Short mmCIF file of C-alpha atoms in Angstrom, two decimals:
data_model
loop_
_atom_site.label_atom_id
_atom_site.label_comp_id
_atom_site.label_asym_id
_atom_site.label_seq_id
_atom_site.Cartn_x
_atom_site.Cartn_y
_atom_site.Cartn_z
CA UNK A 1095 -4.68 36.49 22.20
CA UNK A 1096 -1.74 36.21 19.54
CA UNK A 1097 0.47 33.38 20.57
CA UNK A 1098 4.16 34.38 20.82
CA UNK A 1099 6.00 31.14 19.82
CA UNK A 1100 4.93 27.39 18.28
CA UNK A 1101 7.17 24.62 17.98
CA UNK A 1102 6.38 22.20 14.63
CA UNK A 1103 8.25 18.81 14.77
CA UNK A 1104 10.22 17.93 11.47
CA UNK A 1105 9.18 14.63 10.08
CA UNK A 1106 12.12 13.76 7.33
CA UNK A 1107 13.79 10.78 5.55
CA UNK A 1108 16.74 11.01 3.59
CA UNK A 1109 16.38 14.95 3.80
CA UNK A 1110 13.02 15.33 2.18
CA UNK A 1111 10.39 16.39 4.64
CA UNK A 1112 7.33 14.86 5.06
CA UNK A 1113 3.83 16.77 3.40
CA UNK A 1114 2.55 16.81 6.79
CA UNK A 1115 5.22 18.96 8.83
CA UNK A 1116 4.09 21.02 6.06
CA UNK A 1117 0.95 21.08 6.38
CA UNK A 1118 0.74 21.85 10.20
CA UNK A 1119 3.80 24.25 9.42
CA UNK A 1120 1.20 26.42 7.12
CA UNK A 1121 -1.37 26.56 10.45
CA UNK A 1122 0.80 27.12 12.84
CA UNK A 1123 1.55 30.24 10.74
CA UNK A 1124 -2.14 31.49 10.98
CA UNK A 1125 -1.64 31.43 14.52
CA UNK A 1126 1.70 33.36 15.86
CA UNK A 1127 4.35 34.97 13.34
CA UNK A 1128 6.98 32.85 15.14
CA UNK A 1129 6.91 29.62 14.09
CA UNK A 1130 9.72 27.33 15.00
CA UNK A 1131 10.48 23.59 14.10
CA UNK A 1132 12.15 21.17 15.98
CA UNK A 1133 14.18 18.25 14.23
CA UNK A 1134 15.85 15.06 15.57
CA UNK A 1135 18.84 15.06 13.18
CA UNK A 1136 21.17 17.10 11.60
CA UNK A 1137 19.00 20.08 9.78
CA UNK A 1138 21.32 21.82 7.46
CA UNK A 1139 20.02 20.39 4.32
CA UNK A 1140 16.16 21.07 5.03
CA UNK A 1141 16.59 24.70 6.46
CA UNK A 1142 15.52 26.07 3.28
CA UNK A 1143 12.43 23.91 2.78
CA UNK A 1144 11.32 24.93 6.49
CA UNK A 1145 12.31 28.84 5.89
CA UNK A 1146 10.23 28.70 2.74
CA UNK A 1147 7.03 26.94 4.58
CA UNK A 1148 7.85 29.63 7.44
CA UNK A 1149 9.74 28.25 9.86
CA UNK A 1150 12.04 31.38 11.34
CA UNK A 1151 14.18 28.97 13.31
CA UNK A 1152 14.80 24.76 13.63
CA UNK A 1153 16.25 23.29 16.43
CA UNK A 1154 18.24 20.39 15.64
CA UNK A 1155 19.65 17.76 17.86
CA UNK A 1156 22.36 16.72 15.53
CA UNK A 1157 23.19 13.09 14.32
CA UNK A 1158 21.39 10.63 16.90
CA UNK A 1159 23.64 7.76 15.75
CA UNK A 1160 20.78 4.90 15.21
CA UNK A 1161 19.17 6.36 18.45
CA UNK A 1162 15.20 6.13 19.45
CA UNK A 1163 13.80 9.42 17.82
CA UNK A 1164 11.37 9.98 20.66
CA UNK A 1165 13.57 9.07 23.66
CA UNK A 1166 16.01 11.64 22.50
CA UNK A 1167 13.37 14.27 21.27
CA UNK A 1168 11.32 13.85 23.92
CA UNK A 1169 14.06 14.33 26.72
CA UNK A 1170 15.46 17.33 24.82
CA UNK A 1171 12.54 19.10 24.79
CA UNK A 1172 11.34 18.88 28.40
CA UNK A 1173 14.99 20.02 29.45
CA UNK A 1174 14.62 23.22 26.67
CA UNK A 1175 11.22 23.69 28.26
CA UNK A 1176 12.37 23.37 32.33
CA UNK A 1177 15.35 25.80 30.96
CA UNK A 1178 12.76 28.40 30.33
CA UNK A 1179 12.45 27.81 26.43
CA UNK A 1180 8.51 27.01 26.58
CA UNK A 1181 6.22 27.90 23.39
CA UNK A 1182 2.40 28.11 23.74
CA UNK A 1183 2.18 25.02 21.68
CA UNK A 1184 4.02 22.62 20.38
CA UNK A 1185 2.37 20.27 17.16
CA UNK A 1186 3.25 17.15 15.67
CA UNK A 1187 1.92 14.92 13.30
CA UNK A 1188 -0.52 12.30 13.88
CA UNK A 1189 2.49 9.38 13.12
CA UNK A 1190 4.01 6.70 14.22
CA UNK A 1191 7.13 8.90 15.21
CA UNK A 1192 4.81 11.93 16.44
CA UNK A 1193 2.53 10.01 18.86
CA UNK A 1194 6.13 8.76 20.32
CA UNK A 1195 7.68 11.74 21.08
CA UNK A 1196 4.32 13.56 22.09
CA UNK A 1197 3.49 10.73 24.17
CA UNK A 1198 7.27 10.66 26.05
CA UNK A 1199 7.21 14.28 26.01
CA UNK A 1200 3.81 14.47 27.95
CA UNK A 1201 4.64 11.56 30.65
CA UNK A 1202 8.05 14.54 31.18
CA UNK A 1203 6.02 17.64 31.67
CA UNK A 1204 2.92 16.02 33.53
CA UNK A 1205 0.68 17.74 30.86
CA UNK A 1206 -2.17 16.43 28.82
CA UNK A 1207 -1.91 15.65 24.69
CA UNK A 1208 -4.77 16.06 22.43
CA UNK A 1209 -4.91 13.33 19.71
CA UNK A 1210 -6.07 13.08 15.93
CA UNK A 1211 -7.28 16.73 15.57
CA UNK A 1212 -8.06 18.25 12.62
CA UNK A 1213 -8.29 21.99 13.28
CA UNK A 1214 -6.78 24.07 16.57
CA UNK A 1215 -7.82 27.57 17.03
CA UNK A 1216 -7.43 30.83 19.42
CA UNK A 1217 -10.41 31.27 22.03
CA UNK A 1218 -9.48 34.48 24.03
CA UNK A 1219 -6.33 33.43 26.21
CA UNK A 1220 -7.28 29.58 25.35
CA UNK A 1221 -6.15 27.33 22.37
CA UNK A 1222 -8.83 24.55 21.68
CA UNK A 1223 -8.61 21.76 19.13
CA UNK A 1224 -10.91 19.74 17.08
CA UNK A 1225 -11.16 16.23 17.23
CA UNK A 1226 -13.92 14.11 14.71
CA UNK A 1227 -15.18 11.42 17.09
CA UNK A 1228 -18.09 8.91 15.94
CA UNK A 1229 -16.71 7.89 12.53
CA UNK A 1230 -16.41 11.76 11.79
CA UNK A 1231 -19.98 12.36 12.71
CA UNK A 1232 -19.15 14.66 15.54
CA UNK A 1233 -16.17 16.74 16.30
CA UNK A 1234 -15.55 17.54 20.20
CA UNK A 1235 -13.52 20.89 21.08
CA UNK A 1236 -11.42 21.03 23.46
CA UNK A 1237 -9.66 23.43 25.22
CA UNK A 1238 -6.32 23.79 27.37
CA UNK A 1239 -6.06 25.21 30.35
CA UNK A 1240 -3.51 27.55 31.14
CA UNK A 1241 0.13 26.87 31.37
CA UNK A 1242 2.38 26.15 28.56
CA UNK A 1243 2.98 24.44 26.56
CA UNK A 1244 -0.48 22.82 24.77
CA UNK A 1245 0.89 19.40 22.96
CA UNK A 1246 -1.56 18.28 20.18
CA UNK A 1247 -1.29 16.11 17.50
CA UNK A 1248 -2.98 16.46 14.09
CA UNK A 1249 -4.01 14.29 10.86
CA UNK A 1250 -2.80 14.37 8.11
CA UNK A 1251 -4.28 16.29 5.34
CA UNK A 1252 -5.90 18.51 8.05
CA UNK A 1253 -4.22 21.98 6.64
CA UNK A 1254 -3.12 22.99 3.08
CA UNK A 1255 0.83 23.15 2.81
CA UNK A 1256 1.57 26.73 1.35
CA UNK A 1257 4.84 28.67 1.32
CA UNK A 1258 5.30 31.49 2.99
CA UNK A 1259 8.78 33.23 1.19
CA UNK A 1260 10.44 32.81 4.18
CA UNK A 1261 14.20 32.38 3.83
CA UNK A 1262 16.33 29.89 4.91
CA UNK A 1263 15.65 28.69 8.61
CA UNK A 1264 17.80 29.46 11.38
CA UNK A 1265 20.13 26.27 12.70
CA UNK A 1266 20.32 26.26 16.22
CA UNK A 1267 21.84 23.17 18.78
CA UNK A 1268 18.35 21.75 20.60
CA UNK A 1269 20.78 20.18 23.55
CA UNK A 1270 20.64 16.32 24.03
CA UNK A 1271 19.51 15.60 27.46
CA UNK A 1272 20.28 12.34 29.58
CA UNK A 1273 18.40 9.50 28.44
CA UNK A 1274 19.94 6.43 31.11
CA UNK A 1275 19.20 3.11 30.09
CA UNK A 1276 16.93 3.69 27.26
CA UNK A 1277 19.87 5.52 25.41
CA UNK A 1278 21.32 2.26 25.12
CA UNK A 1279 18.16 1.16 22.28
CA UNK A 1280 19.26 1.29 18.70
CA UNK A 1281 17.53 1.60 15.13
CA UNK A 1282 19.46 -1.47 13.37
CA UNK A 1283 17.30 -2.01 10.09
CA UNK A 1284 14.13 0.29 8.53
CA UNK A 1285 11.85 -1.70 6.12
CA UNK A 1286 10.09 0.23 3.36
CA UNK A 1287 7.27 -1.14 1.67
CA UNK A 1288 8.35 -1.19 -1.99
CA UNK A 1289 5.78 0.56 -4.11
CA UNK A 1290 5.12 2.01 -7.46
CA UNK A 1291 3.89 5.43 -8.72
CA UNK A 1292 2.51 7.95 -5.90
CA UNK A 1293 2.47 7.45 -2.58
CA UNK A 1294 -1.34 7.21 -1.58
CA UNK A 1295 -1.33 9.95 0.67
CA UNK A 1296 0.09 12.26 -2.10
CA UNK A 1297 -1.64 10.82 -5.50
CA UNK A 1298 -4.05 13.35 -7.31
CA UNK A 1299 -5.61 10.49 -8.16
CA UNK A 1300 -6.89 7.63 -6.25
CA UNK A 1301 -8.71 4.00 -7.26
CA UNK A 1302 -10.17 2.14 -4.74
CA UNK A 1303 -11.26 -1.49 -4.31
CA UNK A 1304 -13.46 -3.29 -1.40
CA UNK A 1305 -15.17 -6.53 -0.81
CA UNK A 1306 -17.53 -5.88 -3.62
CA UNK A 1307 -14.68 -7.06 -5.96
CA UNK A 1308 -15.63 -10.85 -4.77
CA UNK A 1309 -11.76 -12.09 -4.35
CA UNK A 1310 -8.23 -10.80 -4.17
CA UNK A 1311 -7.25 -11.77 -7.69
CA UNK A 1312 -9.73 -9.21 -8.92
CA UNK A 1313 -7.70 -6.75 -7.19
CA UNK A 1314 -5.17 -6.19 -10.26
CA UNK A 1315 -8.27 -4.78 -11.93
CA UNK A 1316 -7.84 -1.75 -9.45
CA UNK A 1317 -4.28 -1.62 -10.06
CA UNK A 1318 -4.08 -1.10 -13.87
CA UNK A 1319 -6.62 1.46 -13.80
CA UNK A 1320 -4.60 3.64 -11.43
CA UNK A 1321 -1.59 2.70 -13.23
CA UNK A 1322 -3.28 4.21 -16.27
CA UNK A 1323 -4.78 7.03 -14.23
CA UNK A 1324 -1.03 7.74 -13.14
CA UNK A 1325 -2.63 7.26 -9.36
CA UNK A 1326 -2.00 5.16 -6.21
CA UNK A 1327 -3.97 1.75 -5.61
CA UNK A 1328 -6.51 2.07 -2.22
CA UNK A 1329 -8.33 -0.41 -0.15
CA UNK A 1330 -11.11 -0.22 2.53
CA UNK A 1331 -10.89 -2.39 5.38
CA UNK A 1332 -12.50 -4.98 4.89
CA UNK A 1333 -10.32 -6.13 2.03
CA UNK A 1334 -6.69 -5.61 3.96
CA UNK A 1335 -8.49 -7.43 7.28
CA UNK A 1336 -9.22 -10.41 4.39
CA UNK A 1337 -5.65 -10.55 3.51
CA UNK A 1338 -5.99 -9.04 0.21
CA UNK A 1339 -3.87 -6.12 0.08
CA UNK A 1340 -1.41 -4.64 2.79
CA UNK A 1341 -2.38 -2.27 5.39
CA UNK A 1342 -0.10 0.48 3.71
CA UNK A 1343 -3.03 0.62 1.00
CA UNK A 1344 -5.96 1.34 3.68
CA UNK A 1345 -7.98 4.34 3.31
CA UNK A 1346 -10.34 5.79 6.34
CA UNK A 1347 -10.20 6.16 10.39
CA UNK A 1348 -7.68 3.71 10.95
CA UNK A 1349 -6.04 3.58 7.98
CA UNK A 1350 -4.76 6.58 5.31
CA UNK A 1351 -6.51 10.01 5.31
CA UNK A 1352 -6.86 11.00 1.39
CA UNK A 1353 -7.70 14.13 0.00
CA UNK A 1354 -6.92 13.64 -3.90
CA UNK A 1355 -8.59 15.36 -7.00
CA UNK A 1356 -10.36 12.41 -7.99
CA UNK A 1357 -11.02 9.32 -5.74
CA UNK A 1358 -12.69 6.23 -7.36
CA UNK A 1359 -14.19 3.39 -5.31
CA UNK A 1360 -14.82 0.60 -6.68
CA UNK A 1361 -17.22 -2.17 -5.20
CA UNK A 1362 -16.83 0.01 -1.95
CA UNK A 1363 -20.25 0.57 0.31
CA UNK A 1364 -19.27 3.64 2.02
CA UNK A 1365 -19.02 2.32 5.93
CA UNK A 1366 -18.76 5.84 8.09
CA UNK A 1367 -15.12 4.49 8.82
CA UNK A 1368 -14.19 4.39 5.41
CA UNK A 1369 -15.56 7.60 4.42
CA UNK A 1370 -13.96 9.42 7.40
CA UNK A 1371 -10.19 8.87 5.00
CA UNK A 1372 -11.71 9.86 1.72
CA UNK A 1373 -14.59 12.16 1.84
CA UNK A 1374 -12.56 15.37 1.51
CA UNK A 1375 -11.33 14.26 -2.09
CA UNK A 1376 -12.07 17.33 -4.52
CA UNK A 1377 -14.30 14.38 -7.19
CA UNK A 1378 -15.87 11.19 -5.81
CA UNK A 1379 -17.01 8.66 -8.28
CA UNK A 1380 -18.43 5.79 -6.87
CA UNK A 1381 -19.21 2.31 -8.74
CA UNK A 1382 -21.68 0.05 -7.09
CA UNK A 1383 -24.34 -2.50 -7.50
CA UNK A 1384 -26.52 -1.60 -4.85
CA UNK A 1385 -28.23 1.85 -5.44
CA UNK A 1386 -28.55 2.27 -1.71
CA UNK A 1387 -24.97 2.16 -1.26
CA UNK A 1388 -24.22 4.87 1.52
CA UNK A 1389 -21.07 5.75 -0.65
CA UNK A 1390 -23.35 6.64 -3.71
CA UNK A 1391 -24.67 8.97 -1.38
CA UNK A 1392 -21.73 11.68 -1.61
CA UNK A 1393 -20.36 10.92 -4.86
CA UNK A 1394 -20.51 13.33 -7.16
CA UNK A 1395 -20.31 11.15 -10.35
CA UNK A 1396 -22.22 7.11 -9.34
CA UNK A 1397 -22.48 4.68 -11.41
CA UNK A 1398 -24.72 1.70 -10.48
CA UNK A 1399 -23.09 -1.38 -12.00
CA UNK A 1400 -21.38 -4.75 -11.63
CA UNK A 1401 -18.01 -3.71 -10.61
CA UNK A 1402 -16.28 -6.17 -13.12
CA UNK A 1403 -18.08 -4.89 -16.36
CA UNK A 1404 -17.63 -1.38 -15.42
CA UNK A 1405 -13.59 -1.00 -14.58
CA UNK A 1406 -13.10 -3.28 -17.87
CA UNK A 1407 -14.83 -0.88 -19.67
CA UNK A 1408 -13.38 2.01 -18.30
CA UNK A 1409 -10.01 0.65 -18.74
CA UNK A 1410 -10.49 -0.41 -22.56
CA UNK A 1411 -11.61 2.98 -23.07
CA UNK A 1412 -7.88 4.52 -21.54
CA UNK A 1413 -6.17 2.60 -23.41
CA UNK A 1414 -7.85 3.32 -26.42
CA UNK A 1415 -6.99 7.05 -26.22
#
């Protein structure tokens, strides 16, 4: 069965949009030629970007004026839907702003949402998603039953973002819909974590630290070798639970999922719930003490070593070039 019409919601901040409504963009394309994307916000500035990425058409609510994304969204949507507008599926992001909408969106239509996939398919007259469960150790299928529209979110770093020469996107009204009282809630402030170089869901390159680094001073260590590397500073769990680093530099289930061309780790084991956010990078090198390390077990360059004589090393030798 070839699915006549998906709906992709637009993640965007200060009209750039986000890698992963690309990403799901490029599957949704492998599944129906009419791919449409949904925005809240004006959408005149990113209709290109979405054409090219193969979006034939965005809905856009328009300004929301400091409004709650997903109370707006969400309430938009189910009205588009009840007015006869419903796709076979409609895919967001596994975000903060995706689960909200999805989640509003789903208590509107009385239908079920599939969380944290990584693949969705075509079964006959069914679409079925994948979901990793276990660390990543198993992935459980599962499929919708009939009636549209399927809502399903996915990870990040689950597709490839590829253009498809597409032009421009279409810019049509997506209707606001009454809201009541929770209309009345307004965005007043947005902190952004200041950081430097690539984002660590974007960097080609990645250097890692964990608890094997013995205290958070050590930490600068990993820091100026991804500085050199022209990467983006990561941390396992363990180390952000200590107090070491912020959350925003977590890699693995319930942190960041990375997929860069090289990933270092550095005094990391290799718990499953690590590995789960990094185990897709394209190179793994992997410094540790202990040979029995799980993480030694899929790198493809290890190095069994005392993290604080290797990373000097390594970083006298960059410097030297």
């Amino acid at each position: 069965m070839a699915l006549s019409k998906i709906w992709v919601h637009v993640e965007v901040a200060e009209d750039v949009v986000a890698p992963i409504t690309l990403e799901v963009l490029a599957k949704a394309r492998t599944l129906t030629d009419n791919v449409e994307a949904f925005v809240g916000g004006p959408a005149d500035a990113i209709a290109e970007v979405l054409g090219a990425h193969g979006a034939t058409k965005v809905l856009a609510t328009g300004d929301l004026e400091g409004g709650m994304q997903g109370v707006h969204l969400a309430a938009a949507l189910a009205q588009a839907i009840e007015g006869g507008e419903a796709p076979d599926a409609i895919f967001f992001g596994s975000t903060y702003d995706g689960r909200d909408i999805v989640a509003r969106l789903s208590v509107k239509l009385d239908k079920p949402v599939i969380t944290n996939n990584t693949d969705v398919e075509v079964d006959g007259d069914s679409i079925v998603v994948s979901e990793p469960i276990f660390g990543g150790t198993q992935i459980v299928k599962t499929k919708f039953a009939a009636g549209s529209p399927a809502l399903a979110t996915f990870r990040p770093k689950s597709f490839v973002a590829e253009e498809s020469g597409g032009a421009a996107a279409e810019v049509a009204e997506l209707p606001r819909a009454e809201v009541g009282a929770a209309g009345a809630a307004k965005i007043l402030d947005r902190h952004v974590e200041e950081s430097i170089g690539p984002k660590l869901d974007e960097a080609a390159v990645v250097v890692a630290g964990g608890r094997g680094l013995g205290e958070a001073d050590k930490f600068s260590t990993i820091e100026e070798l991804a500085k050199l590397l022209k990467g983006a500073p990561g941390a396992s769990r363990a180390i952000v639970d200590a107090g070491w680093v912020p959350y925003s530099y977590q890699v693995g289930q319930t942190g960041k999922v990375v997929k860069p061309t090289v990933y270092i780790a550095a005094g990391i084991s290799g718990a499953t719930q690590h590995m789960v956010g990094m185990k897709g990078s394209k190179n793994i090198v992997a410094i540790n003490k202990d040979p029995e390390a799980p993480i030694l077990g899929i790198a493809d360059l290890g190095i069994v070593g005392d993290v604080h004589k290797v990373l000097p090393k390594l970083i006298e030798a960059l410097k030297a070039r």
